[in-house]
Short mmCIF file of C-alpha atoms and ligand atoms in Angstrom, two decimals:
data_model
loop_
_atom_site.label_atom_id
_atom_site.label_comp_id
_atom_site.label_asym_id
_atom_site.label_seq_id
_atom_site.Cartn_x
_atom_site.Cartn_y
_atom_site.Cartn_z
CA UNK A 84 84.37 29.20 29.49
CA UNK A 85 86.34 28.14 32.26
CA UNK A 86 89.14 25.69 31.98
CA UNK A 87 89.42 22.14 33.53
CA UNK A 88 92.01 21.29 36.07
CA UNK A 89 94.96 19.56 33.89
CA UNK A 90 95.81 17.31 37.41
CA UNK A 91 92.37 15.26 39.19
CA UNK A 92 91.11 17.39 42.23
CA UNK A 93 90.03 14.35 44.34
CA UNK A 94 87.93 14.74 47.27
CA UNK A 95 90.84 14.35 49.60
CA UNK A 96 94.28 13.22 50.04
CA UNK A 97 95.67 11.00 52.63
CA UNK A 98 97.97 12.86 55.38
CA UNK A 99 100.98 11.44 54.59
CA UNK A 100 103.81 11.72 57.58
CA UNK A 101 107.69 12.75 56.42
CA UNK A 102 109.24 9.06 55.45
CA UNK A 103 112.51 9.73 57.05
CA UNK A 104 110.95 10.08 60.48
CA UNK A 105 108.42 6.86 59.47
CA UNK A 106 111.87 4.76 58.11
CA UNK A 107 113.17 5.80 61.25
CA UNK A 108 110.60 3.67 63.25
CA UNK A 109 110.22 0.96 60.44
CA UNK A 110 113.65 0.24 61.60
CA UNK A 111 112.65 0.47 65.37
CA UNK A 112 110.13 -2.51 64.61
CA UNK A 113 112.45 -4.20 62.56
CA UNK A 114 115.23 -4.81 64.88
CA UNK A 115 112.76 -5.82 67.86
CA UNK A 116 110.83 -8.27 65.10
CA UNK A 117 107.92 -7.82 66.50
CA UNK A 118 105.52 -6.18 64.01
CA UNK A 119 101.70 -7.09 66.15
CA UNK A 120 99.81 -8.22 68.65
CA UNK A 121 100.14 -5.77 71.20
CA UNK A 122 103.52 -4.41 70.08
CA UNK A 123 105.10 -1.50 71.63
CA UNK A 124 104.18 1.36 68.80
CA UNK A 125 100.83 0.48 68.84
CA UNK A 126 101.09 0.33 73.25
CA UNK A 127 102.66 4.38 72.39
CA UNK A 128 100.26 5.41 69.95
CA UNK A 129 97.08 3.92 72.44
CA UNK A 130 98.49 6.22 75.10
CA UNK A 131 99.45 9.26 73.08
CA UNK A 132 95.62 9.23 71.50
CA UNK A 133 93.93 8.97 74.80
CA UNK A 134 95.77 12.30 75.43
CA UNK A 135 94.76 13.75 72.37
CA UNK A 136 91.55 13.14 72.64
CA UNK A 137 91.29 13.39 76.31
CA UNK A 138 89.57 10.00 77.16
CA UNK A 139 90.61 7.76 80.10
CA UNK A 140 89.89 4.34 77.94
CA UNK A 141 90.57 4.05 74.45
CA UNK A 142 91.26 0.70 72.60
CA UNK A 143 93.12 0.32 68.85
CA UNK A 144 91.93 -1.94 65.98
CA UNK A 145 92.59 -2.78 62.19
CA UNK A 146 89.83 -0.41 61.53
CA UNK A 147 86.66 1.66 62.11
CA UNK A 148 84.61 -1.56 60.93
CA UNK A 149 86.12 -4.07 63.22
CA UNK A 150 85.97 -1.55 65.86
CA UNK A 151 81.96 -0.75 65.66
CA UNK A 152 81.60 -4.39 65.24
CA UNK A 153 83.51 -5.89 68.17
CA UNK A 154 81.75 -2.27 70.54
CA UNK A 155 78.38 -3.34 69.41
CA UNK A 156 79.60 -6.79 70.45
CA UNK A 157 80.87 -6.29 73.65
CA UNK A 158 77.82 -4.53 74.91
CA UNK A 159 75.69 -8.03 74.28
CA UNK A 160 73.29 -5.98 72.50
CA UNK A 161 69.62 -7.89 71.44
CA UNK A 162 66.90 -6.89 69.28
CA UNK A 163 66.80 -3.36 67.43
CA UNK A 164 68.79 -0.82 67.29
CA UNK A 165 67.43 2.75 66.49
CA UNK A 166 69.83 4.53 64.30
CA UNK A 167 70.00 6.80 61.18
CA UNK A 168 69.56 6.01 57.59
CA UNK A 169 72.20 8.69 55.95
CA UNK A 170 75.85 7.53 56.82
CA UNK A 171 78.46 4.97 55.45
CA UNK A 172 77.11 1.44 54.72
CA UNK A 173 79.55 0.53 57.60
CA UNK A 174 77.32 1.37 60.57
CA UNK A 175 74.57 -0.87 59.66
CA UNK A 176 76.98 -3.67 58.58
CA UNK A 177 78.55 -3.30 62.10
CA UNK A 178 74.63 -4.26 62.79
CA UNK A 179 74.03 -6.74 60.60
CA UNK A 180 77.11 -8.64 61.60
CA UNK A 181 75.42 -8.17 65.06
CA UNK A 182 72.78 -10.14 64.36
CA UNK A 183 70.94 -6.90 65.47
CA UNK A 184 67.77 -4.95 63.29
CA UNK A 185 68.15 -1.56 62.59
CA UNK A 186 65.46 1.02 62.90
CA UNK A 187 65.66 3.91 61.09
CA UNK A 188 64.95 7.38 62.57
CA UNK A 189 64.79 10.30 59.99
CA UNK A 190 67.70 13.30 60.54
CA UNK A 191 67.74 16.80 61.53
CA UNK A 192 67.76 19.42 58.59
CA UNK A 193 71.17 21.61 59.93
CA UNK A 194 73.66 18.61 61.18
CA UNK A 195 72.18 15.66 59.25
CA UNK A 196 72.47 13.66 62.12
CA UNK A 197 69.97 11.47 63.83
CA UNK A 198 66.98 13.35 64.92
CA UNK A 199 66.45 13.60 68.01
CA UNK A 200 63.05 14.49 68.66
CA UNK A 201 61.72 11.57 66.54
CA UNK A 202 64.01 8.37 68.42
CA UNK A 203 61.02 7.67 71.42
CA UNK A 204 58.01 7.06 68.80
CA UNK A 205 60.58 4.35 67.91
CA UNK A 206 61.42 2.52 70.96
CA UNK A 207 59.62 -0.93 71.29
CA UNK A 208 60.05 -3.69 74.05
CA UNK A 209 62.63 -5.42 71.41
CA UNK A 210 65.48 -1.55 71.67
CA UNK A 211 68.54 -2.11 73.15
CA UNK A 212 70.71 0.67 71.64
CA UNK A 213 70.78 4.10 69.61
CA UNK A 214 73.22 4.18 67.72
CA UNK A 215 73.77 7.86 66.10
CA UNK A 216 76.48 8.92 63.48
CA UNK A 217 78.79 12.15 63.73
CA UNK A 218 78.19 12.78 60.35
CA UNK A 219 80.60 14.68 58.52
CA UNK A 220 81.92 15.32 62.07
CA UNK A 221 78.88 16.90 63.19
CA UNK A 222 77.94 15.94 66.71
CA UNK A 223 74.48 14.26 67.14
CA UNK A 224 72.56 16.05 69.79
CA UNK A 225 74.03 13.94 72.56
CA UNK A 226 72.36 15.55 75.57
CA UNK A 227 68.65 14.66 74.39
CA UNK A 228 69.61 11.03 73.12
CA UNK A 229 71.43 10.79 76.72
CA UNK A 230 68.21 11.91 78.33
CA UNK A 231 66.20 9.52 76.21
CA UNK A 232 68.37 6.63 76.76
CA UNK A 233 68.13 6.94 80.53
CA UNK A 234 64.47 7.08 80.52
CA UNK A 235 64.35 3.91 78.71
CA UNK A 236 67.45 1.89 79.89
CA UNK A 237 69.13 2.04 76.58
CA UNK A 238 73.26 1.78 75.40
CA UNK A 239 74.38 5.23 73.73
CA UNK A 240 77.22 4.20 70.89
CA UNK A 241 77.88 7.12 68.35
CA UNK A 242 80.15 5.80 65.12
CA UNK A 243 82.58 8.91 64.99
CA UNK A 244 84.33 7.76 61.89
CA UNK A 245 84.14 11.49 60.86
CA UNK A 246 84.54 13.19 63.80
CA UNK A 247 88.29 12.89 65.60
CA UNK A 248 88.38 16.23 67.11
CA UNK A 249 84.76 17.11 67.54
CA UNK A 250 84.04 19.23 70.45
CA UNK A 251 80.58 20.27 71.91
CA UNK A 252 80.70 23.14 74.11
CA UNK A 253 84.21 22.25 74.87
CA UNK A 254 83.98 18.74 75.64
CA UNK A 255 85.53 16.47 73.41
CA UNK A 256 83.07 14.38 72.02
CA UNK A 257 84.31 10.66 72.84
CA UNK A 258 82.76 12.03 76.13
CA UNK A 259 79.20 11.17 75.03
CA UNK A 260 77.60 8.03 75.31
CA UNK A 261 78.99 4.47 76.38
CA UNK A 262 80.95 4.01 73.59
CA UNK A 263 82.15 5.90 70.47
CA UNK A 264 84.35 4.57 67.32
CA UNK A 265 86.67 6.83 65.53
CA UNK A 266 88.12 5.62 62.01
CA UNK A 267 91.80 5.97 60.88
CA UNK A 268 91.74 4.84 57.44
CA UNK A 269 93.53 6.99 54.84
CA UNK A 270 90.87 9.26 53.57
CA UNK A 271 90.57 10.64 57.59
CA UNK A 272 91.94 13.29 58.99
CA UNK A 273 94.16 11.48 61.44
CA UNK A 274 95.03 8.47 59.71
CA UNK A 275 97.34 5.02 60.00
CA UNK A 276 96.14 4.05 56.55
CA UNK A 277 93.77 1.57 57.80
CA UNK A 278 92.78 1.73 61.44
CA UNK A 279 90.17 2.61 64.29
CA UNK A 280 89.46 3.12 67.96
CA UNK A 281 87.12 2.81 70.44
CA UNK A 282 86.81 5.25 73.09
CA UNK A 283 84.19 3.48 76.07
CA UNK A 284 83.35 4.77 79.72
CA UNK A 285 83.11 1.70 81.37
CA UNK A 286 86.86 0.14 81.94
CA UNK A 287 85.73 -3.43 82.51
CA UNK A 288 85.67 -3.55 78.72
CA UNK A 289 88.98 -2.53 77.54
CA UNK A 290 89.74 -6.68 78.82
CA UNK A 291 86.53 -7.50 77.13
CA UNK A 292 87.53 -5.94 74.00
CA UNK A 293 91.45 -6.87 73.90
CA UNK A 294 89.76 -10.63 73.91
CA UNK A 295 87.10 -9.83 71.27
CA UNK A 296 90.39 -8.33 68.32
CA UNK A 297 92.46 -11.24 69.80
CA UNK A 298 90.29 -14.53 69.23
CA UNK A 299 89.30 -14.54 72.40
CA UNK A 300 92.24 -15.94 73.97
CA UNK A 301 93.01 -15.46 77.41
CA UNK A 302 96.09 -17.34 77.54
CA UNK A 303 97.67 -20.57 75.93
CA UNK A 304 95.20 -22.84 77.75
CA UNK A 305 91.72 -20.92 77.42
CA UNK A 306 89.76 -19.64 74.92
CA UNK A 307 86.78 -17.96 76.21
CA UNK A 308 84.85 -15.67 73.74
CA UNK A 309 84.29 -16.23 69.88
CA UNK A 310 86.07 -13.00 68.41
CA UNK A 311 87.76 -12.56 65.34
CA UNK A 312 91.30 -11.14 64.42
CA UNK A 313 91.00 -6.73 64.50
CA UNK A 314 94.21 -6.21 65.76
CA UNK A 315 95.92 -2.81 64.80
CA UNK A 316 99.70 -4.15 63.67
CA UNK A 317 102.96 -2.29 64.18
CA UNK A 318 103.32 -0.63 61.17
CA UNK A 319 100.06 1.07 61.12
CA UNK A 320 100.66 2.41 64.55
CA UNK A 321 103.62 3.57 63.47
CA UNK A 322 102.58 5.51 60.71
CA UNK A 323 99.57 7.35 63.51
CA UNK A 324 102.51 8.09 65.56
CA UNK A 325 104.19 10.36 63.11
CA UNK A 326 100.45 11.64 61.32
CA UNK A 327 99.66 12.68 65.12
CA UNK A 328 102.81 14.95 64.76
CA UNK A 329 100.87 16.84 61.52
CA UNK A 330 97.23 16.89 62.82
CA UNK A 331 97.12 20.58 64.59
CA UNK A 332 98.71 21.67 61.58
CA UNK A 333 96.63 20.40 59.14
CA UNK A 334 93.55 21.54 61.30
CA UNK A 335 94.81 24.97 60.43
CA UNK A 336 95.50 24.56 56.66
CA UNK A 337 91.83 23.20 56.80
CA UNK A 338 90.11 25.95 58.52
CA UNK A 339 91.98 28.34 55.76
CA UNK A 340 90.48 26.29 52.68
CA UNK A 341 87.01 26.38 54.65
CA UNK A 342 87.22 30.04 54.92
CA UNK A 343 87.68 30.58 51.10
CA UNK A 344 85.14 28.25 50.43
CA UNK A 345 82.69 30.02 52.66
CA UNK A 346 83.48 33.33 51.04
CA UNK A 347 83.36 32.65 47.58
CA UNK A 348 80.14 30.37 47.88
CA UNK A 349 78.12 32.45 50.70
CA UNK A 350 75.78 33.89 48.36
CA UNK A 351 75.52 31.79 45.73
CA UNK A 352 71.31 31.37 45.50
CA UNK A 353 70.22 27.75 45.95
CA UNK A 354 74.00 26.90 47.76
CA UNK A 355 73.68 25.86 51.81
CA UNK A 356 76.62 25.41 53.63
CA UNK A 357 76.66 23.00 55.88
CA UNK A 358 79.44 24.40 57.98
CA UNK A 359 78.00 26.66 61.18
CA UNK A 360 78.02 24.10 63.85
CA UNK A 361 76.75 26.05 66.83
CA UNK A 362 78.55 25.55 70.59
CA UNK A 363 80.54 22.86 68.39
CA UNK A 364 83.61 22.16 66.65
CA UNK A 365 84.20 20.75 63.68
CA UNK A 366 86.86 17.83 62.92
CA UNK A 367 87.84 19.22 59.83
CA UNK A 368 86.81 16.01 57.82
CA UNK A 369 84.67 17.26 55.02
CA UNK A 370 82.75 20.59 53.48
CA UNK A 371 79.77 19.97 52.55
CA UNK A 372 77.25 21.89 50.48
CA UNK A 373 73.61 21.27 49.81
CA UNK A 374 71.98 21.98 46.35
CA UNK A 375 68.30 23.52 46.36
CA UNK A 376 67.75 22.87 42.74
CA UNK A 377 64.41 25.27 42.26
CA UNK A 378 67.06 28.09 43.40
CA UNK A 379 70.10 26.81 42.03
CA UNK A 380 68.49 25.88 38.80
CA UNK A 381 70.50 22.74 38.38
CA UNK A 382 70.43 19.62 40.80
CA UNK A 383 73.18 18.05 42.57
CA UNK A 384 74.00 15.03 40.12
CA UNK A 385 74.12 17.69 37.41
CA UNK A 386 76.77 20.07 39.61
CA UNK A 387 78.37 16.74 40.20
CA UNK A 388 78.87 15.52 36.54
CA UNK A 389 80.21 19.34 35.53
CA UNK A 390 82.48 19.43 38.34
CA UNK A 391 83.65 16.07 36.91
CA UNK A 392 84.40 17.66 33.15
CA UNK A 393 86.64 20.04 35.06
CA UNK A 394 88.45 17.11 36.77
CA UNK A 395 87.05 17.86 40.29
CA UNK A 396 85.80 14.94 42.04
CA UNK A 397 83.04 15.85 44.45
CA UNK A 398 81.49 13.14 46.22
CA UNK A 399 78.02 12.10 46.83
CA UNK A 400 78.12 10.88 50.32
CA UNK A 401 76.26 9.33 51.63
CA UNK A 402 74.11 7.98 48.53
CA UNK A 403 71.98 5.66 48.68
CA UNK A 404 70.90 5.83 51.98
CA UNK A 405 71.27 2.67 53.54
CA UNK A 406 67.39 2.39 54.57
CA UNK A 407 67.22 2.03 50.13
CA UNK A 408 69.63 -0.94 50.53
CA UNK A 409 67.43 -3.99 49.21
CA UNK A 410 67.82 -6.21 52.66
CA UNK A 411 66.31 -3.81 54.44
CA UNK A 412 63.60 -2.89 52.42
CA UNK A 413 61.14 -4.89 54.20
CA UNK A 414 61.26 -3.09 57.28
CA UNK A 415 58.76 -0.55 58.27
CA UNK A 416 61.18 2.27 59.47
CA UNK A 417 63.02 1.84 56.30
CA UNK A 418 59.62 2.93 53.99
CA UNK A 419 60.71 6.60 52.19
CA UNK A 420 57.23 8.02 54.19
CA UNK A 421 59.19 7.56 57.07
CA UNK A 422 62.02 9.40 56.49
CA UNK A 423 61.27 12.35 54.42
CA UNK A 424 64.31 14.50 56.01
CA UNK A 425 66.87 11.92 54.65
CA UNK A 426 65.12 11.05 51.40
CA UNK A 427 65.67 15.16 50.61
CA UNK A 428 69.42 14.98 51.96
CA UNK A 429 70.77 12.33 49.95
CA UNK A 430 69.45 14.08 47.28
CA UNK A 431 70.76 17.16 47.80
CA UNK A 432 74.26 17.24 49.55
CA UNK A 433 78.07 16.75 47.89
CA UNK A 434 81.05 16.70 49.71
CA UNK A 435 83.43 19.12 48.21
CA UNK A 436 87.53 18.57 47.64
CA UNK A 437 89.17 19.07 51.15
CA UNK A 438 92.68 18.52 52.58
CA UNK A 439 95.27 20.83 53.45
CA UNK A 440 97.37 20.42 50.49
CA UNK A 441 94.48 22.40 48.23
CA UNK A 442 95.76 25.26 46.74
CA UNK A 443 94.04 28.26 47.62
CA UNK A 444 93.76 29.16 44.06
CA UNK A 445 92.29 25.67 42.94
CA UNK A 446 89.08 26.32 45.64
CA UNK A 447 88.59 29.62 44.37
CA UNK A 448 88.33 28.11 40.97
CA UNK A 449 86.18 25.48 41.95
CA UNK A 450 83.98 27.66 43.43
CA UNK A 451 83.97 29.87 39.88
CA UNK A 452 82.76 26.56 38.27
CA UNK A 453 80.24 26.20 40.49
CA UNK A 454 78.97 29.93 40.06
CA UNK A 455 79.32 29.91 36.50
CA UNK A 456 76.73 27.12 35.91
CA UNK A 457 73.93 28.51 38.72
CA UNK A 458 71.31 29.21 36.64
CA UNK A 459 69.16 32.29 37.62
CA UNK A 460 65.26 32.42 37.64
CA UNK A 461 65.11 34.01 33.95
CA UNK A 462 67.11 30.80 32.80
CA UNK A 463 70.25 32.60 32.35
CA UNK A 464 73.49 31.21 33.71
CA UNK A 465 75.49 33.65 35.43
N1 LIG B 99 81.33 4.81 59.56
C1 LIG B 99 81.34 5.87 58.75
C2 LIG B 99 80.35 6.95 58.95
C3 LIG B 99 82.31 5.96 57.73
O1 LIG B 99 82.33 7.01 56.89
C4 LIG B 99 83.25 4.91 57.58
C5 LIG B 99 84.27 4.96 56.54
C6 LIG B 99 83.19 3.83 58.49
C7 LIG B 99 82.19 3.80 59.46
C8 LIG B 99 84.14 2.68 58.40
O2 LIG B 99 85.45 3.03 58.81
P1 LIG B 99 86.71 2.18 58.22
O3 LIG B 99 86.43 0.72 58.42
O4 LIG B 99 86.87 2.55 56.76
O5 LIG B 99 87.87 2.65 59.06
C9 LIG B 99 86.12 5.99 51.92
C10 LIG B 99 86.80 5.17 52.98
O6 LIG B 99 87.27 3.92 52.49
C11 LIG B 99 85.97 4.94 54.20
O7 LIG B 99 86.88 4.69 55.24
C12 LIG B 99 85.16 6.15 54.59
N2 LIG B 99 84.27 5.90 55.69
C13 LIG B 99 84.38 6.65 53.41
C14 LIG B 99 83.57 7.88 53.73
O8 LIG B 99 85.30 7.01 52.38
P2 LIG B 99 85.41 5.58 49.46
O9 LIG B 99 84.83 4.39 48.80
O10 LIG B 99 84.79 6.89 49.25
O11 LIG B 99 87.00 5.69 49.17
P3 LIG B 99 87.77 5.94 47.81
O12 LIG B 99 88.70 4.81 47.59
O13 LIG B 99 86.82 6.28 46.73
O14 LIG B 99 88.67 7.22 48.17
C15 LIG B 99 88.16 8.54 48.11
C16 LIG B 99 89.23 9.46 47.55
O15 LIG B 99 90.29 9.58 48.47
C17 LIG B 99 89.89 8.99 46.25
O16 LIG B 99 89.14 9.39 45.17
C18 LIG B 99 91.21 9.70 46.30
C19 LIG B 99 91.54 9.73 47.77
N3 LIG B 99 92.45 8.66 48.19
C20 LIG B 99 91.96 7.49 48.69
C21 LIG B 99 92.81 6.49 49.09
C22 LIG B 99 92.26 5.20 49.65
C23 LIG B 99 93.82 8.85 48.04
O17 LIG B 99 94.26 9.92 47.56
N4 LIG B 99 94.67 7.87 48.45
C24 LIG B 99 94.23 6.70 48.99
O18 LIG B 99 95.04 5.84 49.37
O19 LIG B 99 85.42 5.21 51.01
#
């Protein structure tokens, strides 16, 4: 029998920058008193992460939400979008909010991302966007859904909530599409405890957007858009400014855990790991594994509940799939036939505890829990 963890493994912990160093600037933005709107951390940290992630616009906000909302926004999208059904309820809120209908295109079996070869069937006279997910920071297959979007005169915006990092055949992958989102709350792997970006390629927006977080004002006289308030403040920027220090670092601690996890759970029958990105990098964000119950013996809410007795938290992202959610239940693309793909994912995959502070020792064990309950063909647990 193997023991449970005396502390909660959670699925991750935030990466938290040394205090001294973040004091050190709370003081900064206390003696200037000016603590938003534009301030002069979040002015550094706008600059430092276009460098980082090697874009020539980038624009901050309050969070990944606000940020996909106000993108979407600022492209004066109509009509449907075609996007995918297994992510964070967030994307298709930053669509509802929109005013915009999402159609749902079934994923791709290895990345989980938005299949490709299925988007055209989809298009209608009403498309005005595709709107893919990095899921798990796994880049979409850009170059297709580029080709397709051209062909039909359609925006490109990828939510890259997961994905701060990603590379595809060396390009970073805020180089894809119009218009990508990256989120910075605490559970990501570059965080300011609640914050986002937008990385765009066409520079007449970064105005358009500074209006759309700012009420629209253009000065004391003139309002002239209806935006909303999705300013990043100074003390969030702050806090990126000294996480950006730890990143590269982290990165490394991460690749070690993913190693051990590959090599205690590579043959494990019924186990996928969803971790081989080919000609692509990962961001680091999560390790995921997908349950084949008739090999495993066991499905994944049952691996899930006896990680749980042990104190591990795995997570079940991203379940339900938002195409289950009941407002969209009506639509067409939305109808389980239609997306057989994502009605097997959701069913299947759990996001495993992941952060650099995870004790070597702890994923080995983890991995013994999850060995110790595969059940082999003859019924016997091994
Ligand atoms: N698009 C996608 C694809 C996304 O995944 C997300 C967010 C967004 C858009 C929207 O971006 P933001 O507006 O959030 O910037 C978390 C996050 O709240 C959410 O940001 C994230 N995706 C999602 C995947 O995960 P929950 O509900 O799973 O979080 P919670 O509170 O259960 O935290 C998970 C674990 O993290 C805890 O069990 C322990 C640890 N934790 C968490 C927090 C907040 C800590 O140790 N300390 C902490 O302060 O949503």
């Amino acid at each position: 029998m193997l023991e449970s963890f005396d502390e909660p493994i959670p699925i991750t912990r935030p990466l938290l920058p040394n205090l001294q160093n973040v004091n050190k600037r709370m003081s900064e933005i206390w003696d200037s008193k000016w603590v938003t709107n534009n301030g002069q951390q979040q002015r550094d940290l706008q600059e430092k992460l276009k460098d980082y992630l090697a874009v020539e616009h980038l624009s901050l906000f309050t969070n990944g939400t606000m940020a996909l909302l106000l993108g979407l926004k600022s492209l004066n999208l109509t009509g449907e979008v075609i996007t995918t059904p297994f992510t964070f309820p967030a994307t298709l809120q930053a669509l509802d909010w929109n005013g915009l209908t999402p159609v749902f295109c079934d994923i791709e079996p290895n990345t989980l991302t938005i299949d490709s070869s299925k988007i055209e069937a989809l298009i209608t006279e009403k498309t005005s966007a595709i709107l893919g997910v990095h899921v798990f920071g796994n880049p979409c297959d850009v170059l297709k859904i580029q080709e397709i979007a051209d062909r039909h005169g359609l925006k490109v915006i990828y939510d890259g909530a997961h994905a701060f990092g990603s590379e595809i055949k060396g390009n970073p992958v805020g180089h894809y599409g119009d218009m990508t989102m990256f989120s910075f709350h605490a559970t990501k792997l570059f965080n300011t405890v609640e914050g986002g970006a937008l990385v765009f390629k066409d520079r007449r927006l970064a105005a358009k957007l500074n209006l759309l977080k700012n009420f629209g004002i253009a000065d004391q006289e003139e309002v002239v858009l209806s935006g909303l308030n999705a300013k990043m403040n100074e003390i969030q920027a702050a806090i990126g400014l000294e996480t950006l220090k730890l990143i590269d670092e982290e990165r490394e601690k991460r690749h070690t855990v993913k190693k051990v996890y590959e090599r205690q759970l590579a043959n494990v029958p019924g186990i996928r790991l969803l971790t081989h990105l080919e000609n692509k990098k990962s961001s680091y964000q999560y390790f995921v594994i997908e349950i084949d119950e008739r090999t495993f013996g066991r499905t994944r809410d049952w691996l899930q509940e006896k990680l749980q007795q042990h104190n591990v938290f795995a997570r079940k992202y991203f379940y339900p799939l938002c195409s289950d959610f009941t407002w969209y239940k009506h639509l067409v693309s939305a109808q389980p036939r239609n997306l057989p793909q994502a009605q097997k994912t959701v069913k299947e995959v759990l996001a495993m505890p992941y952060y650099g502070e995870l004790e070597l020792a702890s994923v080995v064990r983890i991995c013994n829990i999850i060995k110790s309950h595969h059940v082999t063909t003859s019924g016997i647990a091994l």
